PDB file of C-alpha atoms in Angstrom:
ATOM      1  CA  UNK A   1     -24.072   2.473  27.010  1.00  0.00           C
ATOM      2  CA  UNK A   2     -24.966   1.320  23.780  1.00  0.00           C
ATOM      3  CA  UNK A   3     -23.291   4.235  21.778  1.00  0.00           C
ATOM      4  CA  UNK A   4     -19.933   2.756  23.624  1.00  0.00           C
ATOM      5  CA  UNK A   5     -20.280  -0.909  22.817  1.00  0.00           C
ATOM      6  CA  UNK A   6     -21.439  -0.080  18.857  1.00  0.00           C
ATOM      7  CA  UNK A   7     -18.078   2.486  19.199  1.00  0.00           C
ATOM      8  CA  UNK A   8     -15.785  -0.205  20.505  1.00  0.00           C
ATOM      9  CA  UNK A   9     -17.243  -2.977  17.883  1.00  0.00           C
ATOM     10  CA  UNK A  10     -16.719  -0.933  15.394  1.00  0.00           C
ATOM     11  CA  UNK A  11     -13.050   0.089  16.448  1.00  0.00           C
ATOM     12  CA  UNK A  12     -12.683  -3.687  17.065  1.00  0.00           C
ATOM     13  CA  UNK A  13     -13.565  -4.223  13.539  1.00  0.00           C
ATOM     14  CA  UNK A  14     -11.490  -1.568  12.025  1.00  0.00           C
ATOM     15  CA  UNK A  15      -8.025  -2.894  14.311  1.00  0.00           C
ATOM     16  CA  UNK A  16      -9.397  -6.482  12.823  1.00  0.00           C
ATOM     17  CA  UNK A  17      -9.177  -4.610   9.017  1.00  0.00           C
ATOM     18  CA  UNK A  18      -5.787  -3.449   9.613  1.00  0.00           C
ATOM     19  CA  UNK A  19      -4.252  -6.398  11.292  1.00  0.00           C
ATOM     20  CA  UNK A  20      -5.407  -8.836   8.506  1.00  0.00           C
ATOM     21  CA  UNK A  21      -3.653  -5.905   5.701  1.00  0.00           C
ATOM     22  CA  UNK A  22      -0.244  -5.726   7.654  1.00  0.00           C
ATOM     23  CA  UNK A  23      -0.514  -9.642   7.851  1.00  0.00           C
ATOM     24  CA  UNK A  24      -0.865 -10.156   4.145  1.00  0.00           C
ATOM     25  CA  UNK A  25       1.735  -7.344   3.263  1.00  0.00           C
ATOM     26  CA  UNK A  26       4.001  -9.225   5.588  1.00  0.00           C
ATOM     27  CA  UNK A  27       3.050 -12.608   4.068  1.00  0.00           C
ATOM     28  CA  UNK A  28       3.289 -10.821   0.627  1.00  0.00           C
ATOM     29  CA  UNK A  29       6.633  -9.196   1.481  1.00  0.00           C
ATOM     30  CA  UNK A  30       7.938 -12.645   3.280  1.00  0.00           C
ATOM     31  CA  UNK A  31       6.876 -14.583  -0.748  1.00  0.00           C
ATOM     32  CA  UNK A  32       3.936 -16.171   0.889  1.00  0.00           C
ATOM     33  CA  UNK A  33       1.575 -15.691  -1.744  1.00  0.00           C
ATOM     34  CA  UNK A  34      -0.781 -18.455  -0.928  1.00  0.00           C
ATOM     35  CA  UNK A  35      -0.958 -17.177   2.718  1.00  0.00           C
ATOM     36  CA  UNK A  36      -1.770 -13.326   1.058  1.00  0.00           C
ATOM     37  CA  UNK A  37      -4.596 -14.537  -1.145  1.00  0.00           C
ATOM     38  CA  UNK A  38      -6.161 -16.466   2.096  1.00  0.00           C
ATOM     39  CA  UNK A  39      -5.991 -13.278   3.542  1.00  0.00           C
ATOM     40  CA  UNK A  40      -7.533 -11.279   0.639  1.00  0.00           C
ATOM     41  CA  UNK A  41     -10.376 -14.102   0.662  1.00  0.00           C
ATOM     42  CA  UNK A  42     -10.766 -13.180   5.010  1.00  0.00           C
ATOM     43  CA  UNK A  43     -10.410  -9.710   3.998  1.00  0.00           C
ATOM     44  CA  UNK A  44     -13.279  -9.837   1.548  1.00  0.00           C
ATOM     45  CA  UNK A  45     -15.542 -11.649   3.980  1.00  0.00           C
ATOM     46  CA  UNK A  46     -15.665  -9.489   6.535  1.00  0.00           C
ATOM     47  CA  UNK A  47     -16.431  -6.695   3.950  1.00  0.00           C
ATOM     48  CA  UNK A  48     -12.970  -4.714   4.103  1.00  0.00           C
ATOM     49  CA  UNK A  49     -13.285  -4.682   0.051  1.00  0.00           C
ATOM     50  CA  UNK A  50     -10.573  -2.232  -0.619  1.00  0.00           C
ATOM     51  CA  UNK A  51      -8.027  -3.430   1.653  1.00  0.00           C
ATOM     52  CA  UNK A  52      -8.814  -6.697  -0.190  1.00  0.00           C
ATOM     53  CA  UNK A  53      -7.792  -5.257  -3.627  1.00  0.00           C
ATOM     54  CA  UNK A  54      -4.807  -3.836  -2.662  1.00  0.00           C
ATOM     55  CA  UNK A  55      -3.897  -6.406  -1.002  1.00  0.00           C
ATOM     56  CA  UNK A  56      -4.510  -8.725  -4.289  1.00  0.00           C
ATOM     57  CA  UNK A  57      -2.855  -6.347  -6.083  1.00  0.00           C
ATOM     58  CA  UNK A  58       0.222  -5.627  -4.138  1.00  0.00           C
ATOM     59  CA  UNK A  59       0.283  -9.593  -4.279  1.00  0.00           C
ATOM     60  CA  UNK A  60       0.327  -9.544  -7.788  1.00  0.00           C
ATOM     61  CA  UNK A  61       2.688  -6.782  -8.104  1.00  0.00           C
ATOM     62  CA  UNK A  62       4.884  -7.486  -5.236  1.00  0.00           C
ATOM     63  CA  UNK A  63       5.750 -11.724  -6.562  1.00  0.00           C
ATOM     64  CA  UNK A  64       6.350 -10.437 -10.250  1.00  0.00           C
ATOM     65  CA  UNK A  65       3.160 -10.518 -12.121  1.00  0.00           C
ATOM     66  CA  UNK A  66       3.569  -7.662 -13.134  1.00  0.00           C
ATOM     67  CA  UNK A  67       1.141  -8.305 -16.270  1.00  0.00           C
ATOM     68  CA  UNK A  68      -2.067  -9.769 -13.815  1.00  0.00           C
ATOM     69  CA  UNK A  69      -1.441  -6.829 -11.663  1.00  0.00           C
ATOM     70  CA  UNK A  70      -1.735  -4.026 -13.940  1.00  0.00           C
ATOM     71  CA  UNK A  71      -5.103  -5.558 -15.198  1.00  0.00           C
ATOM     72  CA  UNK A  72      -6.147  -5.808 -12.353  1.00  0.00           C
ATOM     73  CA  UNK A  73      -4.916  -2.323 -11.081  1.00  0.00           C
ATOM     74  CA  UNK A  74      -6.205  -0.618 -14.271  1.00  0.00           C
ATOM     75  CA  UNK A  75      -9.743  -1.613 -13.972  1.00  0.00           C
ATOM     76  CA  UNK A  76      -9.295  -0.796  -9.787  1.00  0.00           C
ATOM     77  CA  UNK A  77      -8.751   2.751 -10.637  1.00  0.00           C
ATOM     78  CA  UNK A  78     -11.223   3.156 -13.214  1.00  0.00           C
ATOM     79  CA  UNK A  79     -13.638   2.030 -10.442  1.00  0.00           C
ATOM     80  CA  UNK A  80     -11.881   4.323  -7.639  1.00  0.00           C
ATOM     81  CA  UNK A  81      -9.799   7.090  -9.846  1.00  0.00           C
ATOM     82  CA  UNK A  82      -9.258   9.005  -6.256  1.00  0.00           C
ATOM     83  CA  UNK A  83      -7.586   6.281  -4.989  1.00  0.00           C
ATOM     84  CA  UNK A  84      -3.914   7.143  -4.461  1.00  0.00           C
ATOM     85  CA  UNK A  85      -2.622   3.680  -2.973  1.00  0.00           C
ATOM     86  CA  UNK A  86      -4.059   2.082  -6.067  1.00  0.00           C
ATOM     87  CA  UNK A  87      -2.318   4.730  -8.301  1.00  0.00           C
ATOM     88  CA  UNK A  88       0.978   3.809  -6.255  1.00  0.00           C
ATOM     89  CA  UNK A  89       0.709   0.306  -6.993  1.00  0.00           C
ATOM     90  CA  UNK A  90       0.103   0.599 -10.520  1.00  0.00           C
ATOM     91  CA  UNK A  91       3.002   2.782 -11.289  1.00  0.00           C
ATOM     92  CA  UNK A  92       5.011   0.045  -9.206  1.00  0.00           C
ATOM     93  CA  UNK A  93       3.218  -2.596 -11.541  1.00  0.00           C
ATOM     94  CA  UNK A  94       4.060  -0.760 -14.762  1.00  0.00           C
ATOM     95  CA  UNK A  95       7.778  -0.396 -13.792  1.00  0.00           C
ATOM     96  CA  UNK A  96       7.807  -4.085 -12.862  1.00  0.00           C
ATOM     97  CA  UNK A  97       6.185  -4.606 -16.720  1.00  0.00           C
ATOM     98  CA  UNK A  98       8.707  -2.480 -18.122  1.00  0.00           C
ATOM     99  CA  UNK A  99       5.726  -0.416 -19.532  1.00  0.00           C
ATOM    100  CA  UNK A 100       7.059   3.353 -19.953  1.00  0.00           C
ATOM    101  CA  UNK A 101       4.276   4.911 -20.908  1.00  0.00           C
ATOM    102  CA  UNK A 102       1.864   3.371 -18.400  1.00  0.00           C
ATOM    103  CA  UNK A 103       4.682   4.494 -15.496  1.00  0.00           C
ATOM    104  CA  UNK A 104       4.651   7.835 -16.794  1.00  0.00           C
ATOM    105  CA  UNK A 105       0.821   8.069 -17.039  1.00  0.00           C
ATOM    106  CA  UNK A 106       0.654   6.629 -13.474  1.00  0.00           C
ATOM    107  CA  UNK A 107       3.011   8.918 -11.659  1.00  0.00           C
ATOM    108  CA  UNK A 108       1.419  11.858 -13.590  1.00  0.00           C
ATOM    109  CA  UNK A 109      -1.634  11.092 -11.979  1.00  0.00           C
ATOM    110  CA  UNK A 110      -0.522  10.226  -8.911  1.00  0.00           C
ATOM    111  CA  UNK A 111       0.946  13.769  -8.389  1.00  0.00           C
ATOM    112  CA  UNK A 112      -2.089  15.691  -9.279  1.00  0.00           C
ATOM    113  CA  UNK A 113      -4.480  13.374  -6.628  1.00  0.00           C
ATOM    114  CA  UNK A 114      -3.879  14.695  -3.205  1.00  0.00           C
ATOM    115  CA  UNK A 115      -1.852  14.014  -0.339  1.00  0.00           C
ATOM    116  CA  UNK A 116      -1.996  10.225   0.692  1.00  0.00           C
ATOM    117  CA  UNK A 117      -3.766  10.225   4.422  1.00  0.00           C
ATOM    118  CA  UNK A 118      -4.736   6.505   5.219  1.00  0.00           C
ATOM    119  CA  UNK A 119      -1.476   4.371   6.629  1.00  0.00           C
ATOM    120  CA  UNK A 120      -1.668   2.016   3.857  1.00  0.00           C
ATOM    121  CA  UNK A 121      -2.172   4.819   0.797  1.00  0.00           C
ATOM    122  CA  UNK A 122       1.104   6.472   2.517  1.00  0.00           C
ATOM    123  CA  UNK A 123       2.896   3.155   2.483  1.00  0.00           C
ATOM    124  CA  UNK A 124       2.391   2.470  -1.080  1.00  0.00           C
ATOM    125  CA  UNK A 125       3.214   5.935  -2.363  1.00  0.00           C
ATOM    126  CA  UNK A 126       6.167   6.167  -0.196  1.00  0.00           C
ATOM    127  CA  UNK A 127       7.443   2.656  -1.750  1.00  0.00           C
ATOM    128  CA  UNK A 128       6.403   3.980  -5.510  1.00  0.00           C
ATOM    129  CA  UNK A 129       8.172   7.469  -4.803  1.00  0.00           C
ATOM    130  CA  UNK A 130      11.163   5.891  -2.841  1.00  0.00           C
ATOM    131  CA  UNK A 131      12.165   3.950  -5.761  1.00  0.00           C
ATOM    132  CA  UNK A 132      13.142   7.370  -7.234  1.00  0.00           C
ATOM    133  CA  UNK A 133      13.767   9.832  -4.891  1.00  0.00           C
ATOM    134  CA  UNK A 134      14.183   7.925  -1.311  1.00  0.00           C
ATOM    135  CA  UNK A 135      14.057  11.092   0.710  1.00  0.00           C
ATOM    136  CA  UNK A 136      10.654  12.135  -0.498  1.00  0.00           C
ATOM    137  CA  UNK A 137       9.327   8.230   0.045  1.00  0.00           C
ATOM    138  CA  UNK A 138      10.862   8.231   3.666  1.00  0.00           C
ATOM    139  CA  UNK A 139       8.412  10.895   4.524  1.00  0.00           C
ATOM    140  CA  UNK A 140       5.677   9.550   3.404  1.00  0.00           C
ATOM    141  CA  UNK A 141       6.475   5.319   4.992  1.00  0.00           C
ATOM    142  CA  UNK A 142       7.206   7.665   8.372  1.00  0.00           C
ATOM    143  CA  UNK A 143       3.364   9.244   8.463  1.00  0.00           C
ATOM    144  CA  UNK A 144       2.180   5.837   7.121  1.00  0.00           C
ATOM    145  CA  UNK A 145       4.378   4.189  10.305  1.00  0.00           C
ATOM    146  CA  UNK A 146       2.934   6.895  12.711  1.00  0.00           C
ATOM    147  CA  UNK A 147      -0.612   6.499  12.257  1.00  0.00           C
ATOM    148  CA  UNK A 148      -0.034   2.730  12.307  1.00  0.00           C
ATOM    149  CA  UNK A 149       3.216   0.965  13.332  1.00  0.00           C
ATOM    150  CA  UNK A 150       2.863  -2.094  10.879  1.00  0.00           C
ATOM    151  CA  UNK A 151       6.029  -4.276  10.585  1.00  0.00           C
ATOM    152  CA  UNK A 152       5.950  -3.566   6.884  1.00  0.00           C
ATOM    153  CA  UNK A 153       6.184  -0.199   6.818  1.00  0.00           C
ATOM    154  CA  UNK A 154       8.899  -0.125   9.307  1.00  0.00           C
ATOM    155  CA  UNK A 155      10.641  -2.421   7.170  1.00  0.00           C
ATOM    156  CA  UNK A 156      10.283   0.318   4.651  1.00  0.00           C
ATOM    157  CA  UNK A 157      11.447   3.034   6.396  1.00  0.00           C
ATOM    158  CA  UNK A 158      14.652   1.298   7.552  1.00  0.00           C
ATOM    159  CA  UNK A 159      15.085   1.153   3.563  1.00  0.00           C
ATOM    160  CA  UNK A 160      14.510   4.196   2.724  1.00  0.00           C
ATOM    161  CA  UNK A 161      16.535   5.635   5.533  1.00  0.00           C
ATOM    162  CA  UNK A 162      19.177   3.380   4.585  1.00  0.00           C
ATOM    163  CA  UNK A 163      18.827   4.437   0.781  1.00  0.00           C
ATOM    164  CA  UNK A 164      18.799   8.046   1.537  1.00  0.00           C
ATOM    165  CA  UNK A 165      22.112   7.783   3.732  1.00  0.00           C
ATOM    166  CA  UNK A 166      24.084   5.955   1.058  1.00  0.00           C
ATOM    167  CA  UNK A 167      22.655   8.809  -1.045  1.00  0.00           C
ATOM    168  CA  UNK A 168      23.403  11.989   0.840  1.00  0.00           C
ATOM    169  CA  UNK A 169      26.522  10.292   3.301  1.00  0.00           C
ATOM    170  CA  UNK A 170      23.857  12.137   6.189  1.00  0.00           C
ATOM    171  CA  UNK A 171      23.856   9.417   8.754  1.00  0.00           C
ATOM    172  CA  UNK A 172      21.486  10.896  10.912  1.00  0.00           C
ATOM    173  CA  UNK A 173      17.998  10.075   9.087  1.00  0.00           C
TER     174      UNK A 173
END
């Protein structure tokens, strides 16, 4: 009985982690940036650290500080160098700085890590491949939207199946 109730607290937690992401990515998305960094502050209190710094940084990236979110990104993946969703968002943050070089190093190293496999590290890469090529970023936002169906990352798939039918005329994505 025990093993069930730590099982469910900790699955309680975990849903609690997620929610509070898809709720700042929404509020991030939406231009509430003040309602995002509450949320990286919650985020950080109930010890969901990494969530919190992507969060932070997708904040910084996503209401164009570009500049304040590649800092912040660069030292992120110096700390966690295996962690694709950071990777995404910096190559996002170093097209939104106009930095060449730091987009090309980025997406570089983002195709030698391996295959994203968390629902947030697929939504990121899918939005940082999609910009380019839209069919290979739709299959990534659809396994991020089938492990979790976050309002964000059905608003990126409708994108990116939107982008890839004015690309290809195919209708039927």
């Amino acid at each position: 009985r025990a093993d069930r109730e730590a099982a469910r607290a900790r699955r309680i937690a975990f849903d609690l982690r997620d929610t509070l992401f898809d709720q700042g990515l929404a509020a991030v998305f939406g231009g509430n940036t003040k309602e995002a960094e509450q949320i990286v502050d919650r985020l950080r209190d109930i010890g969901a650290d990494d969530l919190a710094e992507k969060l932070q940084a997708a904040t910084y990236t996503y209401s164009s500080r570009g500049p304040e979110a590649v800092e912040l990104l660069e030292e992120a993946v110096k700390r966690n160098p295996a962690s694709i969703g950071l990777w995404a968002l910096l190559l996002h943050a170093y097209d939104d700085s106009n930095d060449v070089q730091g987009y090309a190093k980025s997406q570089a190293k983002l195709l030698e890590l391996p295959e994203p496999n968390t629902a947030e590290d697929l939504l990121f890469t899918g939005q940082a491949h999609g910009a380019v090529d839209p069919t290979r970023g739709l299959k990534y936002v659809s396994k991020s939207f089938g492990l979790r169906r976050s309002p964000v990352a059905l608003l990126l798939l409708g994108r990116l199946k939107s982008d890839c039918s004015m690309q290809t005329g195919n209708l039927e994505y």
